[in-house]
C-alpha cells in the first residue's frame, strides 16, 4: 500500500499553482539567498522569519519589475485610452500569494523554499494585510484592479496610502476594543515611492476675479507623494499600477522672524498637513461631515487629476515634453470612474483646471468633463449619502464652491426648461439643499457631471431609478445603467481554495480561471458520483483546516461534521445580524427542550453575539450540537480561510437595502449554499443557479414597501409567535447577561419600537427556511448536488465580466486576453 502524500507533495500536484521547473527553482533559490544577504543588517547573523519573508517577497517582486516596465512601454507605444479608477478605499489584503498565482510561480516558490528548509505558508503568514478599506466597496476596487490587468486594460487605481488602515478588532470580555492598524511598521516590499511625481495640493485661501479669469490665492499647500504598487494580470505579462498618495508638508517654513520656539513649532505643525493620509475613516455606512474627510477626498482628487493631465499631455515613454495640448481629445484618451461619491470633487476640480488653468470656455470644459467622468452608486441608505455643509466648503475650497454654484445654476436652468413651472422638482434636483444648514448633495453633483451612472446589481439599479434618482432618470434616462458586481476568481478560488480549483480543472480544464462562464460545463457532472465525492471531500478538508484554526485562535473546539453556518458582514442593522441572533437563540431553546449601527449599536450587537456564545458554548446539554463564534478582527486573510470552509452563507438583509454584496458571490463560488432574502445580487444568483438551489425566504421589495404604508408593528409578531417571544424575553430579562440583566435593553427597545429593518417580519419565514436547510444537510449527496449547481452558476459573478461591461459600455475601450511578451522574450 502506497503511503499517503505529504501536504507539500500534494500541493506540487495542483496544476493551477504553476509548474516547478528545475531551472526556475534554481534561479529562485539563488535570488532568495541574494536578497536574504542584503536584507540582513550587519550586526545580525541569524535570520528571522520576517527576514525570510522579505527575501521571498523581493524575489517574487523581481519577476514583476521587468513586466511592469514592459507594460508601461507597451502603453506609451500604443497610446491607448486610459482608465482611472478613483477610490478612497482599496482593500487589498496580502500580495505575495496573489502575485505568485498570477505569475504562475506558486509551485516553483514552494519547492525552492522547501529545498531551503523553509515552509512557504509560514512565511506568507508574516505579511501584513493592506487593510485600506472597510468592506465591500474597498474589496470591490481591489477585485477590479485584478480584472483590469487580466483583461489588458491600460488602467490605474488611485487612492490614499493610509498610514493606519481599518482598525484591529479585539474582543475583551465580550466587548469590541479597537487598536490602530500600524500595517507599515515593518515596511512594505510591494510599494515604490515616486518622489519625482510629487504634486502640490491647495486648501483654504480666497478667490480673485479678474477680466482674464479667476485666481485662487493665499492657499495652504500640502504635497502629495505617490507610492506605486504593481498589479499583475493573470499570466498575461501585464502589470498595471495602483498609485496611492501620501501627504507631506512642504519644507518652506516661514522663518523671517526666526527664534528657536517658532522653528520647533513650525516643524511640529507639519503633522497637521500630514494627518490627511494618517488614517482610514472606519465607517462606510454613515456620513460624518468632518473637515479631515473632505480634505482627504479633495487631496486624492487634486493629485490624481494633475497626474492624469500630465500623462495625457505626454504621449511618448520616458518623455516629459508636452506633446498634446488639445483638450477636446481628453474624453478619447481618459476615462475617470468615481467609486461612490467620495471622489466627487473630481468634477469641480476638472472644471477648475480646464477653465482657470487651461483657459477653456465653460461650455467646452463642461462637455469634456461630462464625457470623461462616470459614477458608481453603492448605497440607497439616506444616512450614508454625502451632503457637505456649504460653510465648510467656503472655508476649505472656496473656488470649488463657486464652480458648484455655477454648475447648479446651469443645471437648474435645464431642468426648468424641461419641466416648466415644476418648482418642487427644482428643489429636489438642486445640487444645493436649502432649509436649515445649506449643503451640497454629492450624489447629485456626480449624476449631473457624469455621462454614465450605474448601480451594482439589477435590483439596486432599478431602485435608484424608481426612488432616490427618479427625477434625474426622467431628465436623462440614457445615463443610467446597471453593472452587477463581481469578484476575481484568482484570489477567491485559485488562491484561497486550490483543492476545489483543481477538482474543477480536472473536469473542464484550466481556462475557466480567465473565463468563469465555463463553469457551466460542470452541470453535466451534477449526477456524477465521483465528482460529488470529490467536491464533498474538498469541502471537508477545508472545514478540518478551519476547525483547527478556530481551536488554535478562539479556543473553541467544533465538530467538523457539523454545518458551518457563516454570516460575514459589516455590523449594521440593515444586514440583520440580529435576525441571525434570534435564530441562534431559537435553535438553542429547541435543543434544550426534549423534542422529536450606528457605531454604538454595532458594538452592542457584537456584545450580544458574544454573550449568546458564552451561554451556548458552555452549556453541557448542548455539547457540540451548536457553537457560536464571533470571528474577531475579520479581514481579507481570514476570509480566505473561512469562505472555503462554509457550508451555509447568510445573506439576510431587508429586501431593498443591500446594494449588491460580494461576499455572497465568494461563498457561492466556493461551494456554500445561500440562505437569503431577495436583495442585492442574491436575486441574480438565484437566476443563475436556479431558484430551488438557494434557500430564499422573507419579504420582497414590494412587500417591504406595502408594510411601510400599512405600518410595521413589532409587538404584533412578538405576541403571535411564541418562540420569538421566548427569545426576546430571554434577551430582555438577562438570560444571556445574568450579571447585567438590562445590558441589551437598547437592542430590545430598538427591535420592539423603532426597527427600520423589520427583523420580526421575516423571523417566522427565516426559522422555517432554516429547518429546510437542516433537513437537506442530513442528505449529503443531495446537498452536494445543489452545491454543484451553485458553483456552475457562479460564472456571471466574475469581476472580469463586470469590468468587460464597464469597458465596453462606459469607458469605450475593448478588453483583450492577449498576452504581451515577457521581458526575457525577444
PDB file of C-alpha atoms in Angstrom, residues 567 569 573-576 650-658 676-680 682 697 699 757 762:
ATOM      1  CA  UNK A 567     -22.530  35.267   8.232  1.00  0.00           C
ATOM      2  CA  UNK A 569     -20.971  41.267   7.021  1.00  0.00           C
ATOM      3  CA  UNK A 573     -28.890  46.947  11.444  1.00  0.00           C
ATOM      4  CA  UNK A 574     -29.840  46.547   7.761  1.00  0.00           C
ATOM      5  CA  UNK A 575     -27.603  43.486   7.439  1.00  0.00           C
ATOM      6  CA  UNK A 576     -29.675  41.979  10.286  1.00  0.00           C
ATOM      7  CA  UNK A 650     -26.221  34.029   5.370  1.00  0.00           C
ATOM      8  CA  UNK A 651     -27.353  36.934   3.146  1.00  0.00           C
ATOM      9  CA  UNK A 652     -30.327  38.116   5.155  1.00  0.00           C
ATOM     10  CA  UNK A 653     -30.589  41.907   4.720  1.00  0.00           C
ATOM     11  CA  UNK A 654     -34.031  43.501   4.439  1.00  0.00           C
ATOM     12  CA  UNK A 655     -35.086  43.425   0.779  1.00  0.00           C
ATOM     13  CA  UNK A 656     -34.133  46.711  -0.891  1.00  0.00           C
ATOM     14  CA  UNK A 657     -31.261  47.694   1.445  1.00  0.00           C
ATOM     15  CA  UNK A 658     -28.164  45.771   0.286  1.00  0.00           C
ATOM     16  CA  UNK A 676     -31.084  34.799   1.870  1.00  0.00           C
ATOM     17  CA  UNK A 677     -33.676  37.381   1.034  1.00  0.00           C
ATOM     18  CA  UNK A 678     -34.386  38.619  -2.482  1.00  0.00           C
ATOM     19  CA  UNK A 679     -31.963  41.507  -2.080  1.00  0.00           C
ATOM     20  CA  UNK A 680     -28.863  42.769  -3.897  1.00  0.00           C
ATOM     21  CA  UNK A 682     -28.955  37.327  -4.350  1.00  0.00           C
ATOM     22  CA  UNK A 697     -37.170  33.493   2.367  1.00  0.00           C
ATOM     23  CA  UNK A 699     -40.385  39.803   2.159  1.00  0.00           C
ATOM     24  CA  UNK A 757     -35.306  46.951   9.023  1.00  0.00           C
ATOM     25  CA  UNK A 762     -39.106  37.929   8.468  1.00  0.00           C
TER      26      UNK A 762
END
